[in-house]
mmCIF file with all atom_site columns, C-alpha atoms and ligand atoms in Angstrom:
data_model
loop_
_atom_site.group_PDB
_atom_site.id
_atom_site.type_symbol
_atom_site.label_atom_id
_atom_site.label_alt_id
_atom_site.label_comp_id
_atom_site.label_asym_id
_atom_site.label_entity_id
_atom_site.label_seq_id
_atom_site.pdbx_PDB_ins_code
_atom_site.Cartn_x
_atom_site.Cartn_y
_atom_site.Cartn_z
_atom_site.occupancy
_atom_site.B_iso_or_equiv
_atom_site.pdbx_formal_charge
_atom_site.auth_seq_id
_atom_site.auth_comp_id
_atom_site.auth_asym_id
_atom_site.auth_atom_id
_atom_site.pdbx_PDB_model_num
ATOM   1   C CA  . MET A 1 1   ? -0.382  -12.126 -30.296 1.00 0.00 ? 1146 MET A CA  1
ATOM   2   C CA  . PRO A 1 2   ? -3.990  -12.342 -28.332 1.00 0.00 ? 1147 PRO A CA  1
ATOM   3   C CA  . SER A 1 3   ? -3.732  -12.189 -24.387 1.00 0.00 ? 1148 SER A CA  1
ATOM   4   C CA  . ASP A 1 4   ? -5.961  -12.368 -21.687 1.00 0.00 ? 1149 ASP A CA  1
ATOM   5   C CA  . SER A 1 5   ? -3.748  -9.391  -19.477 1.00 0.00 ? 1150 SER A CA  1
ATOM   6   C CA  . LEU A 1 6   ? -5.220  -7.104  -17.433 1.00 0.00 ? 1151 LEU A CA  1
ATOM   7   C CA  . PHE A 1 7   ? -4.637  -3.803  -20.086 1.00 0.00 ? 1152 PHE A CA  1
ATOM   8   C CA  . CYS A 1 8   ? -5.514  -6.280  -22.800 1.00 0.00 ? 1153 CYS A CA  1
ATOM   9   C CA  . LYS A 1 9   ? -9.094  -6.635  -21.576 1.00 0.00 ? 1154 LYS A CA  1
ATOM   10  C CA  . ILE A 1 10  ? -9.204  -2.586  -20.871 1.00 0.00 ? 1155 ILE A CA  1
ATOM   11  C CA  . VAL A 1 11  ? -8.395  -2.454  -24.633 1.00 0.00 ? 1156 VAL A CA  1
ATOM   12  C CA  . ALA A 1 12  ? -10.955 -4.477  -25.281 1.00 0.00 ? 1157 ALA A CA  1
ATOM   13  C CA  . GLY A 1 13  ? -13.483 -2.480  -23.483 1.00 0.00 ? 1158 GLY A CA  1
ATOM   14  C CA  . GLU A 1 14  ? -13.944 -5.826  -21.538 1.00 0.00 ? 1159 GLU A CA  1
ATOM   15  C CA  . ILE A 1 15  ? -12.818 -4.198  -18.461 1.00 0.00 ? 1160 ILE A CA  1
ATOM   16  C CA  . PRO A 1 16  ? -13.788 -0.611  -17.555 1.00 0.00 ? 1161 PRO A CA  1
ATOM   17  C CA  . ALA A 1 17  ? -11.115 2.362   -17.306 1.00 0.00 ? 1162 ALA A CA  1
ATOM   18  C CA  . GLU A 1 18  ? -11.127 6.108   -17.443 1.00 0.00 ? 1163 GLU A CA  1
ATOM   19  C CA  . LEU A 1 19  ? -9.613  6.591   -21.165 1.00 0.00 ? 1164 LEU A CA  1
ATOM   20  C CA  . VAL A 1 20  ? -8.046  9.871   -21.638 1.00 0.00 ? 1165 VAL A CA  1
ATOM   21  C CA  . TYR A 1 21  ? -6.422  9.063   -25.094 1.00 0.00 ? 1166 TYR A CA  1
ATOM   22  C CA  . GLU A 1 22  ? -6.655  6.953   -28.092 1.00 0.00 ? 1167 GLU A CA  1
ATOM   23  C CA  . SER A 1 23  ? -4.568  6.444   -30.950 1.00 0.00 ? 1168 SER A CA  1
ATOM   24  C CA  . ASP A 1 24  ? -4.459  3.504   -33.960 1.00 0.00 ? 1169 ASP A CA  1
ATOM   25  C CA  . THR A 1 25  ? -1.485  2.209   -31.914 1.00 0.00 ? 1170 THR A CA  1
ATOM   26  C CA  . ALA A 1 26  ? -1.822  3.555   -28.026 1.00 0.00 ? 1171 ALA A CA  1
ATOM   27  C CA  . VAL A 1 27  ? -4.657  3.516   -25.270 1.00 0.00 ? 1172 VAL A CA  1
ATOM   28  C CA  . ALA A 1 28  ? -4.385  5.893   -22.190 1.00 0.00 ? 1173 ALA A CA  1
ATOM   29  C CA  . PHE A 1 29  ? -6.435  5.911   -19.299 1.00 0.00 ? 1174 PHE A CA  1
ATOM   30  C CA  . ARG A 1 30  ? -6.088  7.199   -15.331 1.00 0.00 ? 1175 ARG A CA  1
ATOM   31  C CA  . ASP A 1 31  ? -4.365  5.009   -12.728 1.00 0.00 ? 1176 ASP A CA  1
ATOM   32  C CA  . ILE A 1 32  ? -6.592  3.190   -10.316 1.00 0.00 ? 1177 ILE A CA  1
ATOM   33  C CA  . ASN A 1 33  ? -4.424  4.169   -7.611  1.00 0.00 ? 1178 ASN A CA  1
ATOM   34  C CA  . PRO A 1 34  ? -2.946  7.513   -8.610  1.00 0.00 ? 1179 PRO A CA  1
ATOM   35  C CA  . GLN A 1 35  ? 0.740   8.376   -7.313  1.00 0.00 ? 1180 GLN A CA  1
ATOM   36  C CA  . ALA A 1 36  ? 0.100   11.996  -8.261  1.00 0.00 ? 1181 ALA A CA  1
ATOM   37  C CA  . PRO A 1 37  ? -2.398  14.456  -9.176  1.00 0.00 ? 1182 PRO A CA  1
ATOM   38  C CA  . THR A 1 38  ? -1.953  13.206  -12.751 1.00 0.00 ? 1183 THR A CA  1
ATOM   39  C CA  . HIS A 1 39  ? -1.117  9.706   -13.042 1.00 0.00 ? 1184 HIS A CA  1
ATOM   40  C CA  . VAL A 1 40  ? -2.016  8.670   -16.831 1.00 0.00 ? 1185 VAL A CA  1
ATOM   41  C CA  . LEU A 1 41  ? -0.999  4.885   -18.032 1.00 0.00 ? 1186 LEU A CA  1
ATOM   42  C CA  . VAL A 1 42  ? 0.061   4.743   -21.762 1.00 0.00 ? 1187 VAL A CA  1
ATOM   43  C CA  . ILE A 1 43  ? -0.427  1.566   -23.453 1.00 0.00 ? 1188 ILE A CA  1
ATOM   44  C CA  . PRO A 1 44  ? 0.298   -0.185  -26.773 1.00 0.00 ? 1189 PRO A CA  1
ATOM   45  C CA  . ARG A 1 45  ? -3.148  -1.654  -28.172 1.00 0.00 ? 1190 ARG A CA  1
ATOM   46  C CA  . LYS A 1 46  ? -0.549  -4.446  -29.157 1.00 0.00 ? 1191 LYS A CA  1
ATOM   47  C CA  . HIS A 1 47  ? 0.350   -7.131  -26.422 1.00 0.00 ? 1192 HIS A CA  1
ATOM   48  C CA  . ILE A 1 48  ? 3.957   -6.919  -24.828 1.00 0.00 ? 1193 ILE A CA  1
ATOM   49  C CA  . SER A 1 49  ? 4.859   -8.119  -21.833 1.00 0.00 ? 1194 SER A CA  1
ATOM   50  C CA  . THR A 1 50  ? 7.972   -6.263  -20.463 1.00 0.00 ? 1195 THR A CA  1
ATOM   51  C CA  . ILE A 1 51  ? 10.504  -3.649  -22.256 1.00 0.00 ? 1196 ILE A CA  1
ATOM   52  C CA  . ASN A 1 52  ? 12.754  -6.807  -22.417 1.00 0.00 ? 1197 ASN A CA  1
ATOM   53  C CA  . ASP A 1 53  ? 9.988   -8.535  -24.810 1.00 0.00 ? 1198 ASP A CA  1
ATOM   54  C CA  . VAL A 1 54  ? 10.333  -5.518  -27.059 1.00 0.00 ? 1199 VAL A CA  1
ATOM   55  C CA  . THR A 1 55  ? 11.251  -6.015  -30.850 1.00 0.00 ? 1200 THR A CA  1
ATOM   56  C CA  . PRO A 1 56  ? 12.595  -3.734  -33.423 1.00 0.00 ? 1201 PRO A CA  1
ATOM   57  C CA  . SER A 1 57  ? 9.949   -4.302  -35.409 1.00 0.00 ? 1202 SER A CA  1
ATOM   58  C CA  . ASP A 1 58  ? 7.427   -2.628  -31.859 1.00 0.00 ? 1203 ASP A CA  1
ATOM   59  C CA  . GLU A 1 59  ? 9.874   0.484   -32.643 1.00 0.00 ? 1204 GLU A CA  1
ATOM   60  C CA  . ALA A 1 60  ? 7.473   2.906   -34.129 1.00 0.00 ? 1205 ALA A CA  1
ATOM   61  C CA  . ILE A 1 61  ? 4.382   1.609   -31.456 1.00 0.00 ? 1206 ILE A CA  1
ATOM   62  C CA  . VAL A 1 62  ? 6.934   2.062   -28.384 1.00 0.00 ? 1207 VAL A CA  1
ATOM   63  C CA  . GLY A 1 63  ? 7.902   5.508   -29.609 1.00 0.00 ? 1208 GLY A CA  1
ATOM   64  C CA  . SER A 1 64  ? 4.009   6.141   -30.065 1.00 0.00 ? 1209 SER A CA  1
ATOM   65  C CA  . LEU A 1 65  ? 3.548   6.068   -26.221 1.00 0.00 ? 1210 LEU A CA  1
ATOM   66  C CA  . TYR A 1 66  ? 5.768   9.164   -25.688 1.00 0.00 ? 1211 TYR A CA  1
ATOM   67  C CA  . THR A 1 67  ? 3.964   10.608  -28.442 1.00 0.00 ? 1212 THR A CA  1
ATOM   68  C CA  . ALA A 1 68  ? 0.566   9.851   -26.999 1.00 0.00 ? 1213 ALA A CA  1
ATOM   69  C CA  . ALA A 1 69  ? 2.436   11.154  -23.223 1.00 0.00 ? 1214 ALA A CA  1
ATOM   70  C CA  . LYS A 1 70  ? 3.546   14.935  -24.627 1.00 0.00 ? 1215 LYS A CA  1
ATOM   71  C CA  . GLU A 1 71  ? -0.167  15.329  -25.492 1.00 0.00 ? 1216 GLU A CA  1
ATOM   72  C CA  . ILE A 1 72  ? -1.657  14.043  -22.554 1.00 0.00 ? 1217 ILE A CA  1
ATOM   73  C CA  . ALA A 1 73  ? 0.758   16.122  -20.234 1.00 0.00 ? 1218 ALA A CA  1
ATOM   74  C CA  . ALA A 1 74  ? -0.259  18.947  -22.231 1.00 0.00 ? 1219 ALA A CA  1
ATOM   75  C CA  . SER A 1 75  ? -4.051  18.523  -22.122 1.00 0.00 ? 1220 SER A CA  1
ATOM   76  C CA  . GLU A 1 76  ? -3.997  17.848  -17.953 1.00 0.00 ? 1221 GLU A CA  1
ATOM   77  C CA  . GLY A 1 77  ? -1.450  20.840  -18.376 1.00 0.00 ? 1222 GLY A CA  1
ATOM   78  C CA  . ILE A 1 78  ? 1.319   19.644  -16.485 1.00 0.00 ? 1223 ILE A CA  1
ATOM   79  C CA  . ALA A 1 79  ? 3.650   20.029  -19.895 1.00 0.00 ? 1224 ALA A CA  1
ATOM   80  C CA  . ASP A 1 80  ? 5.384   22.920  -19.003 1.00 0.00 ? 1225 ASP A CA  1
ATOM   81  C CA  . ASP A 1 81  ? 6.001   22.724  -15.053 1.00 0.00 ? 1226 ASP A CA  1
ATOM   82  C CA  . GLY A 1 82  ? 7.337   19.326  -15.903 1.00 0.00 ? 1227 GLY A CA  1
ATOM   83  C CA  . TYR A 1 83  ? 6.049   15.435  -15.266 1.00 0.00 ? 1228 TYR A CA  1
ATOM   84  C CA  . ARG A 1 84  ? 7.709   12.583  -15.153 1.00 0.00 ? 1229 ARG A CA  1
ATOM   85  C CA  . ALA A 1 85  ? 6.840   9.955   -17.943 1.00 0.00 ? 1230 ALA A CA  1
ATOM   86  C CA  . VAL A 1 86  ? 8.586   5.899   -16.442 1.00 0.00 ? 1231 VAL A CA  1
ATOM   87  C CA  . MET A 1 87  ? 8.278   2.585   -17.574 1.00 0.00 ? 1232 MET A CA  1
ATOM   88  C CA  . ASN A 1 88  ? 9.172   0.172   -14.563 1.00 0.00 ? 1233 ASN A CA  1
ATOM   89  C CA  . CYS A 1 89  ? 10.645  -3.647  -16.354 1.00 0.00 ? 1234 CYS A CA  1
ATOM   90  C CA  . ASN A 1 90  ? 9.844   -6.452  -13.738 1.00 0.00 ? 1235 ASN A CA  1
ATOM   91  C CA  . GLU A 1 91  ? 9.293   -7.336  -10.376 1.00 0.00 ? 1236 GLU A CA  1
ATOM   92  C CA  . GLY A 1 92  ? 12.570  -5.777  -9.386  1.00 0.00 ? 1237 GLY A CA  1
ATOM   93  C CA  . ALA A 1 93  ? 11.656  -2.279  -10.417 1.00 0.00 ? 1238 ALA A CA  1
ATOM   94  C CA  . GLY A 1 94  ? 7.973   -2.705  -9.597  1.00 0.00 ? 1239 GLY A CA  1
ATOM   95  C CA  . GLN A 1 95  ? 6.267   -3.826  -12.091 1.00 0.00 ? 1240 GLN A CA  1
ATOM   96  C CA  . SER A 1 96  ? 2.763   -5.560  -11.761 1.00 0.00 ? 1241 SER A CA  1
ATOM   97  C CA  . VAL A 1 97  ? 0.980   -5.741  -14.458 1.00 0.00 ? 1242 VAL A CA  1
ATOM   98  C CA  . PHE A 1 98  ? 2.817   -7.761  -17.066 1.00 0.00 ? 1243 PHE A CA  1
ATOM   99  C CA  . HIS A 1 99  ? 1.650   -5.406  -20.281 1.00 0.00 ? 1244 HIS A CA  1
ATOM   100 C CA  . ILE A 1 100 ? 3.724   -2.505  -20.871 1.00 0.00 ? 1245 ILE A CA  1
ATOM   101 C CA  . HIS A 1 101 ? 2.916   0.750   -19.566 1.00 0.00 ? 1246 HIS A CA  1
ATOM   102 C CA  . LEU A 1 102 ? 4.068   4.524   -19.718 1.00 0.00 ? 1247 LEU A CA  1
ATOM   103 C CA  . HIS A 1 103 ? 3.242   5.723   -16.051 1.00 0.00 ? 1248 HIS A CA  1
ATOM   104 C CA  . VAL A 1 104 ? 2.858   9.745   -16.946 1.00 0.00 ? 1249 VAL A CA  1
ATOM   105 C CA  . LEU A 1 105 ? 2.920   11.302  -13.729 1.00 0.00 ? 1250 LEU A CA  1
ATOM   106 C CA  . GLY A 1 106 ? 2.510   15.213  -13.057 1.00 0.00 ? 1251 GLY A CA  1
ATOM   107 C CA  . GLY A 1 107 ? 0.694   17.681  -10.681 1.00 0.00 ? 1252 GLY A CA  1
ATOM   108 C CA  . ARG A 1 108 ? 3.376   17.558  -8.034  1.00 0.00 ? 1253 ARG A CA  1
ATOM   109 C CA  . PRO A 1 109 ? 7.457   18.254  -7.366  1.00 0.00 ? 1254 PRO A CA  1
ATOM   110 C CA  . MET A 1 110 ? 8.848   14.408  -8.790  1.00 0.00 ? 1255 MET A CA  1
ATOM   111 C CA  . ASN A 1 111 ? 11.874  13.651  -6.668  1.00 0.00 ? 1256 ASN A CA  1
ATOM   112 C CA  . TRP A 1 112 ? 15.447  11.928  -7.755  1.00 0.00 ? 1257 TRP A CA  1
ATOM   113 C CA  . PRO A 1 113 ? 16.293  9.040   -7.420  1.00 0.00 ? 1258 PRO A CA  1
ATOM   114 C CA  . PRO A 1 114 ? 12.767  7.404   -7.359  1.00 0.00 ? 1259 PRO A CA  1
ATOM   115 C CA  . GLY A 1 115 ? 12.690  4.595   -4.586  1.00 0.00 ? 1260 GLY A CA  1
HETATM 116 P P1  . LIG B 2 .   ? 3.600   -1.302  -12.489 1.00 0.00 ? 1380 LIG B P1  1
HETATM 117 O O1  . LIG B 2 .   ? 3.751   -1.591  -11.235 1.00 0.00 ? 1380 LIG B O1  1
HETATM 118 O O2  . LIG B 2 .   ? 3.199   -2.315  -13.357 1.00 0.00 ? 1380 LIG B O2  1
HETATM 119 O O3  . LIG B 2 .   ? 4.257   -0.649  -13.346 1.00 0.00 ? 1380 LIG B O3  1
HETATM 120 O O4  . LIG B 2 .   ? 1.993   -0.445  -12.580 1.00 0.00 ? 1380 LIG B O4  1
HETATM 121 C C1  . LIG B 2 .   ? 0.731   -0.845  -12.976 1.00 0.00 ? 1380 LIG B C1  1
HETATM 122 C C2  . LIG B 2 .   ? -0.500  -0.215  -12.578 1.00 0.00 ? 1380 LIG B C2  1
HETATM 123 O O5  . LIG B 2 .   ? -1.715  -0.587  -12.584 1.00 0.00 ? 1380 LIG B O5  1
HETATM 124 C C3  . LIG B 2 .   ? -0.290  0.399   -10.895 1.00 0.00 ? 1380 LIG B C3  1
HETATM 125 O O6  . LIG B 2 .   ? -0.077  1.496   -10.941 1.00 0.00 ? 1380 LIG B O6  1
HETATM 126 C C4  . LIG B 2 .   ? -1.995  0.142   -10.641 1.00 0.00 ? 1380 LIG B C4  1
HETATM 127 O O7  . LIG B 2 .   ? -2.412  1.119   -9.732  1.00 0.00 ? 1380 LIG B O7  1
HETATM 128 C C5  . LIG B 2 .   ? -2.311  0.220   -12.164 1.00 0.00 ? 1380 LIG B C5  1
HETATM 129 N N1  . LIG B 2 .   ? -3.660  -0.724  -12.165 1.00 0.00 ? 1380 LIG B N1  1
HETATM 130 C C6  . LIG B 2 .   ? -3.986  -1.880  -11.742 1.00 0.00 ? 1380 LIG B C6  1
HETATM 131 N N2  . LIG B 2 .   ? -4.866  -2.413  -12.144 1.00 0.00 ? 1380 LIG B N2  1
HETATM 132 C C7  . LIG B 2 .   ? -5.514  -1.591  -12.690 1.00 0.00 ? 1380 LIG B C7  1
HETATM 133 C C8  . LIG B 2 .   ? -7.127  -1.281  -13.349 1.00 0.00 ? 1380 LIG B C8  1
HETATM 134 O O8  . LIG B 2 .   ? -7.498  -2.384  -13.278 1.00 0.00 ? 1380 LIG B O8  1
HETATM 135 N N3  . LIG B 2 .   ? -7.084  -0.476  -13.949 1.00 0.00 ? 1380 LIG B N3  1
HETATM 136 C C9  . LIG B 2 .   ? -6.246  0.676   -13.940 1.00 0.00 ? 1380 LIG B C9  1
HETATM 137 N N4  . LIG B 2 .   ? -6.983  1.933   -14.362 1.00 0.00 ? 1380 LIG B N4  1
HETATM 138 N N5  . LIG B 2 .   ? -5.205  0.569   -13.252 1.00 0.00 ? 1380 LIG B N5  1
HETATM 139 C C10 . LIG B 2 .   ? -4.884  -0.233  -12.720 1.00 0.00 ? 1380 LIG B C10 1
#
């Protein structure tokens, strides 16, 4: 279903972003407000608002976000030291853009539990 979400506009090239990865199903770009030396957002080309909206037919698409994350971690040089791949769901978890996105964060030590 078409959407005018911020991230759909990045997928469409209507809003600029520093792209680092593209596939048939996913696009990745640097976060505008990075929280780590590497902070990349991996999103599906398909508009899906939240994890709560994922359906079984989306499983390959959502899986492809992790394939992308693995490749981005390697190309960013953070794969061996380690990185975090995290997706927030709804406001209570900190989601502010309602088009699912995997945050790939690395290049510094990561604390657990997250805040
Ligand atoms: P959330 O809070 O939904 O989990 O993450 C949204 C992320 O999108 C935030 O880390 C925020 O910095 C990033 N963001 C918001 N607007 C833009 C934008 O226009 N361009 C880019 N590259 N990142 C954005």
